[in-house]
XYZ file of C-alpha atoms in Angstrom:
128
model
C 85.294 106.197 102.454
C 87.683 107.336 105.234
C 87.831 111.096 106.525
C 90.966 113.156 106.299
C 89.929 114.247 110.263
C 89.423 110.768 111.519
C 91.488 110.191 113.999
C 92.622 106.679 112.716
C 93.942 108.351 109.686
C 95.407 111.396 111.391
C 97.620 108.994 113.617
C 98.458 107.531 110.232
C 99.969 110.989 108.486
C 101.417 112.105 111.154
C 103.284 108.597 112.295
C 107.218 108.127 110.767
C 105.564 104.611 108.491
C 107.267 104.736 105.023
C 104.416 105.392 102.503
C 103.852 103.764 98.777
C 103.658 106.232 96.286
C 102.063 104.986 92.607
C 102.272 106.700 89.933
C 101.207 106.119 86.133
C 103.959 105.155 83.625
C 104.146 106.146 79.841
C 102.498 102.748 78.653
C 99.828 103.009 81.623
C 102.031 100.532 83.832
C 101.469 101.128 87.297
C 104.948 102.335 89.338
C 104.951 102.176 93.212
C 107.886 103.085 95.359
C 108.401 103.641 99.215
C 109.038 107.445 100.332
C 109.641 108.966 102.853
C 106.814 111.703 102.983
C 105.669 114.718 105.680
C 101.858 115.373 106.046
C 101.323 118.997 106.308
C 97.962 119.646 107.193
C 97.107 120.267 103.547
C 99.637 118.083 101.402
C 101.106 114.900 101.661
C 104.659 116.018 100.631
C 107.408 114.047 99.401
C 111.099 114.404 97.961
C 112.090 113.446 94.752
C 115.376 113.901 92.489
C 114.025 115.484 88.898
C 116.609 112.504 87.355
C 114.030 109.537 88.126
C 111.345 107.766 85.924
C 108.712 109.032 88.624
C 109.343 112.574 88.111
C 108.942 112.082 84.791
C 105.586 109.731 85.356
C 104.101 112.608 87.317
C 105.091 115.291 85.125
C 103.040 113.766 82.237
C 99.757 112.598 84.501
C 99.802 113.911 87.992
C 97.170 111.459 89.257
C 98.626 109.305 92.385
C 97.734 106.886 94.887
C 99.513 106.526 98.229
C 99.088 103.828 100.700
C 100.573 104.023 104.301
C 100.156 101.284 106.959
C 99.895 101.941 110.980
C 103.336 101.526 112.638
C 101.339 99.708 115.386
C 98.602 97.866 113.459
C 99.225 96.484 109.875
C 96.192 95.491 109.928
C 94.953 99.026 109.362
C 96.155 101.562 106.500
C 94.572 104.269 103.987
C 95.028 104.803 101.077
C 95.241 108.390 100.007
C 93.728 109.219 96.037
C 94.864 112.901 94.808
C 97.186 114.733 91.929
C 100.236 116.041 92.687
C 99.163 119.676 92.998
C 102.535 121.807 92.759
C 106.359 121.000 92.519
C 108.225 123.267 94.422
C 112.074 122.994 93.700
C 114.475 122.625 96.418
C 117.891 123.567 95.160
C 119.814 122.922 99.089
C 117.800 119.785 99.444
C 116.239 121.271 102.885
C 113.274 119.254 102.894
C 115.051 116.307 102.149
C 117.362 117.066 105.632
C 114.126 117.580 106.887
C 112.558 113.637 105.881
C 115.837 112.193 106.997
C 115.835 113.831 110.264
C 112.118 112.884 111.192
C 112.834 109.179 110.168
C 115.763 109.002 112.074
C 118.466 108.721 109.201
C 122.101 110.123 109.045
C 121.714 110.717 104.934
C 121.422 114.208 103.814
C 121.159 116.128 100.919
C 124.018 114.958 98.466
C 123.785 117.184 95.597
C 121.222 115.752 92.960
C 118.637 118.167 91.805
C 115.375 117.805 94.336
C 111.642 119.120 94.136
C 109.138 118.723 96.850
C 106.075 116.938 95.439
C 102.808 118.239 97.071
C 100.029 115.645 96.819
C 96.401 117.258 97.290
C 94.379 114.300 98.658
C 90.305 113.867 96.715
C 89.566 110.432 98.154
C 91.020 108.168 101.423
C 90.211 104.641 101.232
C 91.613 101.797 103.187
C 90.848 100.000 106.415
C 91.188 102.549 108.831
């Protein structure tokens, strides 16, 4: 098992790679898209409009697994274990400006409702 204070995964959280977020479906079905996310020393933190199937997955069972690959190495990645420990809403979409200015993008905030999803990480796994 990988440390949060490796260095390997610290270049990893803190690098602009997209990261795989899975969450748990109503039948148990496993649900995985890529997000934009922002590692804040404490949470792996993500946008989300309230409107989508995995707002609704995490509201019922906050248990998640995130994967994010090195931008220079594919061959190394961790995989980050925790439960989405609070939603914090985010009625002007500021954190999402936020995401789409580190990664470069021209989108901002258009208007749907947003919450920040803070993921508290139990368990990194992975090749890193």
């Amino acid at each position: 098992m990988a440390d949060l204070n490796s260095p390997k995964v610290q270049k990893i959280l803190n690098s602009k790679a997209f990261a795989h977020l899975a969450t748990i479906g109503a039948k148990g079905e496993p649900n995985s898209s890529v997000m934009w996310f922002l590692w804040d020393e404490e949470y792996i933190k993500f946008t989300h409009t309230t409107e989508r199937q995995k707002y609704q997955n995490l509201k019922r069972d906050p248990r998640v697994a995130i994967t994010i690959t090195d931008p220079d190495d594919p061959y190394t990645y961790a995989e980050f274990r925790g439960v989405v420990d609070k939603i914090e809403e985010d009625p002007t979409g500021a954190f999402y400006n936020t995401l789409a200015e580190k990664y470069g993008s021209s989108s901002r905030y258009r208007g749907d409702p947003r919450v920040v999803l803070c993921v508290k990480v139990d368990r990194i796994l992975g090749y890193v």
